[in-house]
């Protein structure tokens, strides 16, 4: 058993990182359960498509509304304590929602409010959690540490969590929320074991939160490599959001897949992510981070082209498998590059700028995708994604060689 632990989480990463990892995997399992159970709970209370869609909107809206504030607060307070407080709030909301379902006092508006509160709390918790790894892990081990965090996300959040959530919901509508509450609370206990190095400004140095947010945005703007990385993530989430916003229609109308087949797309992508996990150490030992980013952008661009062209389900599933592996490698690499470059006292704010870029791109992209599909057919968003991605890759190709060495730039 000890040999397995050493292989998965080497001793050199440190005991505090092991506690962070255990907490992350535990809470991600709870989040994965809610991925399936949340929409099912809403659909059990209304058949209105707008209300069902509103539930999804209320979950990705908080990062746009509160992402920058979350980043500023992360850099002002004890980060471990912030994670604990926010996750305790999440556990209480989940427990209250489970109780309301049991006593039949959870109309759809109560569920929607709970989803928004949970999404807001998760915005603060995720932003603070993302700053813990560079505080605990040596610079040369950041890629490995982030790979282990991402591995947990893929296995328990994407693979294990949703089917467990669906099964629990079938057993009783309150069960998924109750189990999620227990898992989030367990994550709080695990993270409480971590001792962080001193961080945060002295009380006498405190500024207004608006000034803190502005400082983080200025730092990103003036740091060429990180600015390029954030811009790349934003643009590629516009193109990704456009294509993936109509994925259910693409799968059913273009590929002829049913509900089970559509669910298989997520599973195949997650399995691809597991392959990316297995290969990541080998890849980073042989390919520079900058070239990994370049290869990833090419893969994503060709993914959109392949899906626009094919009508064969097994070909599309193979593409989704490759895309899943790419998504893991890109995610772990981009986080590592950013963490290496950003000063510790700015990790929260710069991470929040990146977060706003992610969700801002998805919102814009999904809007474009819906309009294109409505007027030009279900493959139009994929053609848009291919052309837009290809143009952007050409424009930033030379800049990407500097991104992997972002930490070599002077702080501004």
Short mmCIF file of C-alpha atoms in Angstrom, two decimals:
data_model
loop_
_atom_site.label_atom_id
_atom_site.label_comp_id
_atom_site.label_asym_id
_atom_site.label_seq_id
_atom_site.Cartn_x
_atom_site.Cartn_y
_atom_site.Cartn_z
CA UNK A 1 0.00 0.00 0.00
CA UNK A 2 2.80 2.40 0.92
CA UNK A 3 4.47 1.70 -2.44
CA UNK A 4 1.24 2.57 -4.25
CA UNK A 5 0.94 5.83 -2.32
CA UNK A 6 4.58 6.64 -3.11
CA UNK A 7 3.97 6.03 -6.81
CA UNK A 8 0.80 8.10 -6.96
CA UNK A 9 1.99 10.89 -4.64
CA UNK A 10 5.79 10.80 -4.24
CA UNK A 11 7.15 11.70 -0.82
CA UNK A 12 9.08 14.63 -2.27
CA UNK A 13 5.77 16.45 -2.87
CA UNK A 14 5.38 16.62 0.90
CA UNK A 15 2.77 15.55 3.44
CA UNK A 16 0.86 18.88 3.25
CA UNK A 17 0.36 18.37 -0.49
CA UNK A 18 -1.00 14.88 0.19
CA UNK A 19 -3.64 16.42 2.47
CA UNK A 20 -4.50 19.00 -0.21
CA UNK A 21 -4.76 16.26 -2.81
CA UNK A 22 -6.98 14.09 -0.60
CA UNK A 23 -9.26 17.06 0.06
CA UNK A 24 -9.41 17.92 -3.65
CA UNK A 25 -10.29 14.38 -4.70
CA UNK A 26 -12.93 14.08 -1.97
CA UNK A 27 -14.73 17.32 -2.81
CA UNK A 28 -14.43 16.63 -6.54
CA UNK A 29 -16.29 13.36 -6.04
CA UNK A 30 -19.09 15.33 -4.39
CA UNK A 31 -19.10 17.85 -7.25
CA UNK A 32 -19.24 15.01 -9.76
CA UNK A 33 -22.27 13.55 -8.00
CA UNK A 34 -24.00 16.92 -8.31
CA UNK A 35 -23.18 17.16 -12.04
CA UNK A 36 -25.79 14.47 -12.67
CA UNK A 37 -28.08 15.01 -9.69
CA UNK A 38 -28.48 18.79 -10.07
CA UNK A 39 -30.11 18.78 -13.54
CA UNK A 40 -32.17 15.72 -12.57
CA UNK A 41 -33.50 17.53 -9.50
CA UNK A 42 -34.48 20.56 -11.57
CA UNK A 43 -36.07 18.44 -14.31
CA UNK A 44 -38.09 16.58 -11.66
CA UNK A 45 -39.70 19.90 -10.70
CA UNK A 46 -40.29 21.54 -14.08
CA UNK A 47 -40.55 20.64 -17.76
CA UNK A 48 -39.91 24.22 -18.87
CA UNK A 49 -36.76 24.16 -21.09
CA UNK A 50 -35.91 27.74 -20.14
CA UNK A 51 -35.91 26.93 -16.43
CA UNK A 52 -33.83 23.80 -17.01
CA UNK A 53 -31.30 25.86 -19.00
CA UNK A 54 -31.39 28.55 -16.30
CA UNK A 55 -30.07 26.02 -13.79
CA UNK A 56 -26.92 25.58 -15.89
CA UNK A 57 -26.59 29.34 -16.31
CA UNK A 58 -26.77 29.90 -12.57
CA UNK A 59 -23.84 27.53 -12.06
CA UNK A 60 -21.41 29.22 -14.50
CA UNK A 61 -22.55 32.79 -13.83
CA UNK A 62 -20.80 33.17 -10.41
CA UNK A 63 -17.25 33.00 -11.83
CA UNK A 64 -18.10 35.91 -14.12
CA UNK A 65 -19.76 37.94 -11.37
CA UNK A 66 -17.43 37.18 -8.47
CA UNK A 67 -14.25 35.72 -9.99
CA UNK A 68 -12.13 38.88 -9.65
CA UNK A 69 -13.43 39.56 -6.13
CA UNK A 70 -12.62 35.96 -5.16
CA UNK A 71 -9.08 36.41 -6.43
CA UNK A 72 -8.55 39.60 -4.47
CA UNK A 73 -9.90 38.07 -1.26
CA UNK A 74 -7.73 34.98 -1.75
CA UNK A 75 -4.63 37.17 -1.74
CA UNK A 76 -5.78 39.10 1.37
CA UNK A 77 -6.63 36.30 3.81
CA UNK A 78 -5.42 32.92 5.04
CA UNK A 79 -6.06 30.76 1.97
CA UNK A 80 -6.52 27.49 3.82
CA UNK A 81 -9.05 29.07 6.16
CA UNK A 82 -10.93 30.60 3.22
CA UNK A 83 -11.28 27.15 1.61
CA UNK A 84 -12.51 25.70 4.91
CA UNK A 85 -15.09 28.43 5.57
CA UNK A 86 -16.49 28.40 2.03
CA UNK A 87 -16.67 24.61 1.87
CA UNK A 88 -18.43 24.52 5.23
CA UNK A 89 -21.00 26.90 3.73
CA UNK A 90 -21.37 24.56 0.76
CA UNK A 91 -21.91 21.58 3.07
CA UNK A 92 -24.59 23.47 5.02
CA UNK A 93 -26.42 24.53 1.84
CA UNK A 94 -26.33 20.95 0.54
CA UNK A 95 -27.61 19.59 3.83
CA UNK A 96 -30.40 22.17 3.90
CA UNK A 97 -31.36 21.34 0.30
CA UNK A 98 -31.40 17.60 1.08
CA UNK A 99 -33.63 18.27 4.10
CA UNK A 100 -35.98 20.42 2.03
CA UNK A 101 -36.29 17.63 -0.55
CA UNK A 102 -37.06 15.05 2.16
CA UNK A 103 -39.87 17.16 3.64
CA UNK A 104 -41.15 18.07 0.17
CA UNK A 105 -40.39 21.78 0.58
CA UNK A 106 -38.03 22.28 -2.36
CA UNK A 107 -39.88 23.94 -5.27
CA UNK A 108 -37.81 24.69 -8.34
CA UNK A 109 -36.98 28.25 -7.25
CA UNK A 110 -35.40 26.92 -4.04
CA UNK A 111 -33.27 24.52 -6.08
CA UNK A 112 -32.19 27.33 -8.43
CA UNK A 113 -31.20 29.59 -5.53
CA UNK A 114 -29.24 26.74 -3.99
CA UNK A 115 -27.43 26.13 -7.30
CA UNK A 116 -26.43 29.79 -7.51
CA UNK A 117 -25.17 29.86 -3.90
CA UNK A 118 -23.22 26.63 -4.43
CA UNK A 119 -21.71 27.99 -7.66
CA UNK A 120 -20.69 31.19 -5.88
CA UNK A 121 -19.10 29.31 -2.99
CA UNK A 122 -17.29 27.00 -5.41
CA UNK A 123 -15.86 30.04 -7.21
CA UNK A 124 -14.18 31.21 -4.00
CA UNK A 125 -13.12 27.70 -2.93
CA UNK A 126 -11.62 26.74 -6.30
CA UNK A 127 -9.73 30.01 -6.64
CA UNK A 128 -8.20 29.70 -3.18
CA UNK A 129 -7.44 25.99 -3.62
CA UNK A 130 -5.55 26.63 -6.86
CA UNK A 131 -3.04 28.81 -4.97
CA UNK A 132 -2.12 26.12 -2.44
CA UNK A 133 -0.06 23.88 -4.73
CA UNK A 134 2.65 26.45 -5.58
CA UNK A 135 2.88 27.29 -1.86
CA UNK A 136 3.64 23.68 -0.93
CA UNK A 137 5.40 22.12 -3.92
CA UNK A 138 8.84 22.94 -5.33
CA UNK A 139 8.90 24.72 -8.69
CA UNK A 140 10.31 21.72 -10.57
CA UNK A 141 7.54 19.49 -9.17
CA UNK A 142 4.63 21.78 -10.04
CA UNK A 143 3.84 19.86 -13.24
CA UNK A 144 3.65 16.61 -11.26
CA UNK A 145 1.55 18.15 -8.48
CA UNK A 146 -0.91 19.72 -10.90
CA UNK A 147 -1.10 16.47 -12.86
CA UNK A 148 -2.18 14.66 -9.69
CA UNK A 149 -4.84 17.31 -8.97
CA UNK A 150 -6.14 17.02 -12.54
CA UNK A 151 -6.08 13.21 -12.32
CA UNK A 152 -8.47 13.34 -9.40
CA UNK A 153 -10.75 15.73 -11.27
CA UNK A 154 -10.99 13.41 -14.25
CA UNK A 155 -11.40 10.13 -12.36
CA UNK A 156 -13.78 11.11 -9.57
CA UNK A 157 -15.48 14.23 -10.97
CA UNK A 158 -15.92 13.23 -14.60
CA UNK A 159 -15.92 9.42 -14.49
CA UNK A 160 -17.09 8.19 -11.09
CA UNK A 161 -19.20 11.09 -9.80
CA UNK A 162 -22.00 11.42 -12.43
CA UNK A 163 -23.08 7.76 -12.52
CA UNK A 164 -22.98 7.63 -8.70
CA UNK A 165 -25.08 10.80 -8.60
CA UNK A 166 -27.63 9.34 -11.02
CA UNK A 167 -27.83 6.09 -9.05
CA UNK A 168 -28.26 7.94 -5.75
CA UNK A 169 -30.98 10.12 -7.29
CA UNK A 170 -32.82 6.99 -8.44
CA UNK A 171 -32.65 5.67 -4.87
CA UNK A 172 -34.05 8.92 -3.46
CA UNK A 173 -33.89 12.54 -4.61
CA UNK A 174 -32.28 13.75 -1.38
CA UNK A 175 -29.46 11.20 -1.33
CA UNK A 176 -27.07 12.94 -3.80
CA UNK A 177 -27.19 16.22 -1.87
CA UNK A 178 -26.75 14.46 1.47
CA UNK A 179 -23.75 12.44 0.27
CA UNK A 180 -22.22 15.54 -1.38
CA UNK A 181 -22.60 17.43 1.93
CA UNK A 182 -20.71 14.68 3.77
CA UNK A 183 -17.93 14.61 1.15
CA UNK A 184 -17.47 18.39 1.18
CA UNK A 185 -17.36 18.37 4.99
CA UNK A 186 -14.76 15.58 4.84
CA UNK A 187 -12.73 17.76 2.48
CA UNK A 188 -12.76 20.51 5.12
CA UNK A 189 -11.39 18.10 7.72
CA UNK A 190 -8.61 17.01 5.36
CA UNK A 191 -7.57 20.54 4.39
CA UNK A 192 -7.51 21.54 8.07
CA UNK A 193 -4.42 19.33 8.48
CA UNK A 194 -2.39 21.57 6.17
CA UNK A 195 -0.01 24.18 7.53
CA UNK A 196 0.83 26.90 5.01
CA UNK A 197 3.83 29.22 5.02
CA UNK A 198 3.13 32.82 6.03
CA UNK A 199 1.31 34.75 3.32
CA UNK A 200 -0.98 37.73 2.78
CA UNK A 201 -0.23 41.42 3.26
CA UNK A 202 0.41 42.96 6.64
CA UNK A 203 -2.63 44.72 8.05
CA UNK A 204 -0.93 48.12 7.66
CA UNK A 205 -0.42 47.40 3.94
CA UNK A 206 -4.07 46.61 3.21
CA UNK A 207 -5.62 48.52 0.32
CA UNK A 208 -9.14 48.76 -1.04
CA UNK A 209 -10.29 45.58 -2.73
CA UNK A 210 -10.83 47.47 -6.01
CA UNK A 211 -7.18 48.47 -5.95
CA UNK A 212 -6.18 44.84 -5.38
CA UNK A 213 -8.26 43.70 -8.36
CA UNK A 214 -6.79 46.44 -10.54
CA UNK A 215 -3.27 45.43 -9.51
CA UNK A 216 -3.91 41.82 -10.58
CA UNK A 217 -5.35 42.90 -13.93
CA UNK A 218 -2.41 45.27 -14.56
CA UNK A 219 0.09 42.55 -13.74
CA UNK A 220 -1.49 40.22 -16.30
CA UNK A 221 -1.65 42.97 -18.92
CA UNK A 222 2.02 43.91 -18.55
CA UNK A 223 3.38 40.37 -18.31
CA UNK A 224 3.56 39.35 -21.98
CA UNK A 225 3.75 35.58 -21.49
CA UNK A 226 0.90 35.31 -18.98
CA UNK A 227 -1.17 37.78 -21.02
CA UNK A 228 -0.70 35.52 -24.06
CA UNK A 229 -1.70 32.47 -22.04
CA UNK A 230 -4.88 34.10 -20.68
CA UNK A 231 -5.80 35.43 -24.14
CA UNK A 232 -5.26 31.99 -25.63
CA UNK A 233 -7.50 30.37 -23.03
CA UNK A 234 -10.17 33.01 -23.63
CA UNK A 235 -10.17 32.65 -27.44
CA UNK A 236 -10.08 28.88 -27.39
CA UNK A 237 -12.98 28.81 -24.95
CA UNK A 238 -14.94 30.99 -27.38
CA UNK A 239 -14.36 28.46 -30.16
CA UNK A 240 -14.81 25.46 -27.84
CA UNK A 241 -17.98 26.95 -26.33
CA UNK A 242 -19.45 27.56 -29.79
CA UNK A 243 -18.98 23.94 -30.85
CA UNK A 244 -19.78 22.22 -27.56
CA UNK A 245 -22.92 24.33 -26.95
CA UNK A 246 -24.73 22.25 -29.59
CA UNK A 247 -22.98 18.96 -28.82
CA UNK A 248 -26.20 17.19 -27.82
CA UNK A 249 -27.79 18.19 -31.15
CA UNK A 250 -24.64 17.23 -33.05
CA UNK A 251 -24.59 13.80 -31.37
CA UNK A 252 -28.27 13.04 -31.99
CA UNK A 253 -28.83 14.67 -35.38
CA UNK A 254 -25.43 14.37 -37.07
CA UNK A 255 -24.13 11.14 -35.55
CA UNK A 256 -27.47 9.46 -34.84
CA UNK A 257 -26.57 8.70 -31.23
CA UNK A 258 -29.27 8.32 -28.60
CA UNK A 259 -29.17 9.44 -24.98
CA UNK A 260 -26.82 6.62 -23.98
CA UNK A 261 -24.54 7.37 -26.90
CA UNK A 262 -24.43 11.03 -25.97
CA UNK A 263 -23.41 10.10 -22.43
CA UNK A 264 -20.70 7.91 -23.91
CA UNK A 265 -19.02 11.00 -25.34
CA UNK A 266 -18.21 12.27 -21.84
CA UNK A 267 -17.01 8.84 -20.77
CA UNK A 268 -14.75 8.43 -23.80
CA UNK A 269 -13.29 11.91 -23.22
CA UNK A 270 -12.60 11.08 -19.58
CA UNK A 271 -10.87 7.83 -20.57
CA UNK A 272 -8.73 9.86 -22.93
CA UNK A 273 -7.90 12.08 -19.97
CA UNK A 274 -6.73 9.01 -18.03
CA UNK A 275 -4.38 8.16 -20.90
CA UNK A 276 -3.11 11.74 -20.75
CA UNK A 277 -2.46 11.24 -17.03
CA UNK A 278 -0.50 8.05 -17.66
CA UNK A 279 1.62 9.69 -20.37
CA UNK A 280 2.11 13.12 -18.80
CA UNK A 281 5.38 12.39 -17.01
CA UNK A 282 6.80 10.83 -20.16
CA UNK A 283 5.67 13.80 -22.25
CA UNK A 284 7.07 16.50 -19.96
CA UNK A 285 10.41 14.67 -19.78
CA UNK A 286 10.76 14.80 -23.57
CA UNK A 287 8.79 17.82 -24.77
CA UNK A 288 9.07 21.39 -23.49
CA UNK A 289 5.99 22.96 -21.93
CA UNK A 290 5.87 25.52 -24.72
CA UNK A 291 5.79 22.83 -27.39
CA UNK A 292 3.15 20.90 -25.44
CA UNK A 293 0.97 24.00 -25.58
CA UNK A 294 1.56 24.33 -29.33
CA UNK A 295 0.74 20.68 -29.97
CA UNK A 296 -2.39 21.00 -27.86
CA UNK A 297 -3.67 23.97 -29.83
CA UNK A 298 -3.13 22.09 -33.10
CA UNK A 299 -5.00 19.06 -31.73
CA UNK A 300 -7.93 21.19 -30.61
CA UNK A 301 -8.10 22.97 -33.96
CA UNK A 302 -8.08 19.69 -35.87
CA UNK A 303 -10.70 18.29 -33.47
CA UNK A 304 -13.20 20.89 -34.66
CA UNK A 305 -12.35 20.13 -38.31
CA UNK A 306 -12.72 16.38 -37.86
CA UNK A 307 -16.08 16.70 -36.11
CA UNK A 308 -17.33 19.11 -38.78
CA UNK A 309 -16.50 16.57 -41.50
CA UNK A 310 -17.46 13.19 -40.03
CA UNK A 311 -20.86 11.56 -39.80
CA UNK A 312 -19.50 8.27 -38.44
CA UNK A 313 -20.01 7.70 -34.70
CA UNK A 314 -16.87 5.61 -34.10
CA UNK A 315 -14.69 8.22 -35.82
CA UNK A 316 -16.23 10.96 -33.69
CA UNK A 317 -15.72 8.93 -30.51
CA UNK A 318 -12.05 8.44 -31.42
CA UNK A 319 -11.76 12.21 -31.85
CA UNK A 320 -13.37 12.78 -28.45
CA UNK A 321 -10.90 10.30 -26.91
CA UNK A 322 -7.92 12.22 -28.32
CA UNK A 323 -9.49 15.51 -27.27
CA UNK A 324 -9.91 14.20 -23.72
CA UNK A 325 -6.20 13.38 -23.52
CA UNK A 326 -5.34 16.81 -24.93
CA UNK A 327 -7.64 18.61 -22.48
CA UNK A 328 -5.85 17.03 -19.52
CA UNK A 329 -2.35 17.76 -20.85
CA UNK A 330 -3.27 21.33 -21.77
CA UNK A 331 -4.96 21.98 -18.41
CA UNK A 332 -2.08 20.68 -16.31
CA UNK A 333 0.52 22.46 -18.46
CA UNK A 334 -1.18 25.87 -18.57
CA UNK A 335 -1.74 25.87 -14.79
CA UNK A 336 1.91 24.94 -14.19
CA UNK A 337 3.19 27.66 -16.51
CA UNK A 338 1.03 30.29 -14.82
CA UNK A 339 1.95 29.22 -11.29
CA UNK A 340 5.66 29.33 -12.09
CA UNK A 341 5.42 32.88 -13.40
CA UNK A 342 3.10 34.58 -10.91
CA UNK A 343 4.42 35.97 -7.60
CA UNK A 344 2.93 34.15 -4.62
CA UNK A 345 1.10 37.24 -3.36
CA UNK A 346 -0.69 37.59 -6.74
CA UNK A 347 -1.62 33.95 -7.35
CA UNK A 348 -5.27 34.44 -6.39
CA UNK A 349 -5.86 37.55 -8.48
CA UNK A 350 -4.07 36.33 -11.59
CA UNK A 351 -5.87 33.00 -11.29
CA UNK A 352 -9.17 34.84 -11.11
CA UNK A 353 -8.39 36.81 -14.30
CA UNK A 354 -7.76 33.47 -15.98
CA UNK A 355 -11.05 32.13 -14.55
CA UNK A 356 -13.02 35.07 -15.92
CA UNK A 357 -11.37 34.48 -19.29
CA UNK A 358 -12.44 30.82 -19.23
CA UNK A 359 -16.08 31.46 -18.42
CA UNK A 360 -16.31 34.65 -20.45
CA UNK A 361 -15.13 32.71 -23.49
CA UNK A 362 -17.66 29.95 -22.85
CA UNK A 363 -20.55 32.41 -22.52
CA UNK A 364 -19.63 34.26 -25.72
CA UNK A 365 -18.92 31.05 -27.59
CA UNK A 366 -22.16 29.33 -26.59
CA UNK A 367 -24.12 32.38 -27.77
CA UNK A 368 -22.35 32.36 -31.14
CA UNK A 369 -22.80 28.61 -31.46
CA UNK A 370 -26.53 28.78 -30.81
CA UNK A 371 -27.03 31.51 -33.42
CA UNK A 372 -24.93 29.73 -36.04
CA UNK A 373 -26.67 26.39 -35.50
CA UNK A 374 -30.09 28.02 -35.66
CA UNK A 375 -29.41 29.68 -39.02
CA UNK A 376 -26.83 27.45 -40.73
CA UNK A 377 -27.14 23.96 -39.27
CA UNK A 378 -25.58 21.94 -36.48
CA UNK A 379 -22.11 21.71 -38.06
CA UNK A 380 -21.74 25.49 -38.52
CA UNK A 381 -20.39 26.06 -34.97
CA UNK A 382 -17.70 23.42 -35.59
CA UNK A 383 -16.60 25.13 -38.80
CA UNK A 384 -16.53 28.44 -36.94
CA UNK A 385 -14.44 26.83 -34.20
CA UNK A 386 -11.99 25.35 -36.71
CA UNK A 387 -11.47 28.56 -38.68
CA UNK A 388 -11.27 30.76 -35.58
CA UNK A 389 -8.83 28.43 -33.82
CA UNK A 390 -6.63 28.08 -36.91
CA UNK A 391 -6.37 31.84 -37.40
CA UNK A 392 -5.52 32.41 -33.75
CA UNK A 393 -2.86 29.68 -33.69
CA UNK A 394 -1.12 31.31 -36.65
CA UNK A 395 -1.22 34.72 -34.96
CA UNK A 396 0.27 33.58 -31.63
CA UNK A 397 2.56 30.76 -32.81
CA UNK A 398 5.78 32.66 -32.19
CA UNK A 399 4.60 34.01 -28.84
CA UNK A 400 4.04 30.52 -27.46
CA UNK A 401 7.75 29.77 -27.28
CA UNK A 402 8.04 32.45 -24.60
CA UNK A 403 5.10 31.19 -22.54
CA UNK A 404 6.87 28.16 -21.09
CA UNK A 405 9.63 30.49 -19.85
CA UNK A 406 7.18 32.99 -18.40
CA UNK A 407 8.96 32.92 -15.03
CA UNK A 408 12.05 34.37 -16.68
CA UNK A 409 10.30 37.70 -17.25
CA UNK A 410 10.80 40.37 -14.59
CA UNK A 411 7.87 41.04 -12.27
CA UNK A 412 6.00 44.23 -13.12
#
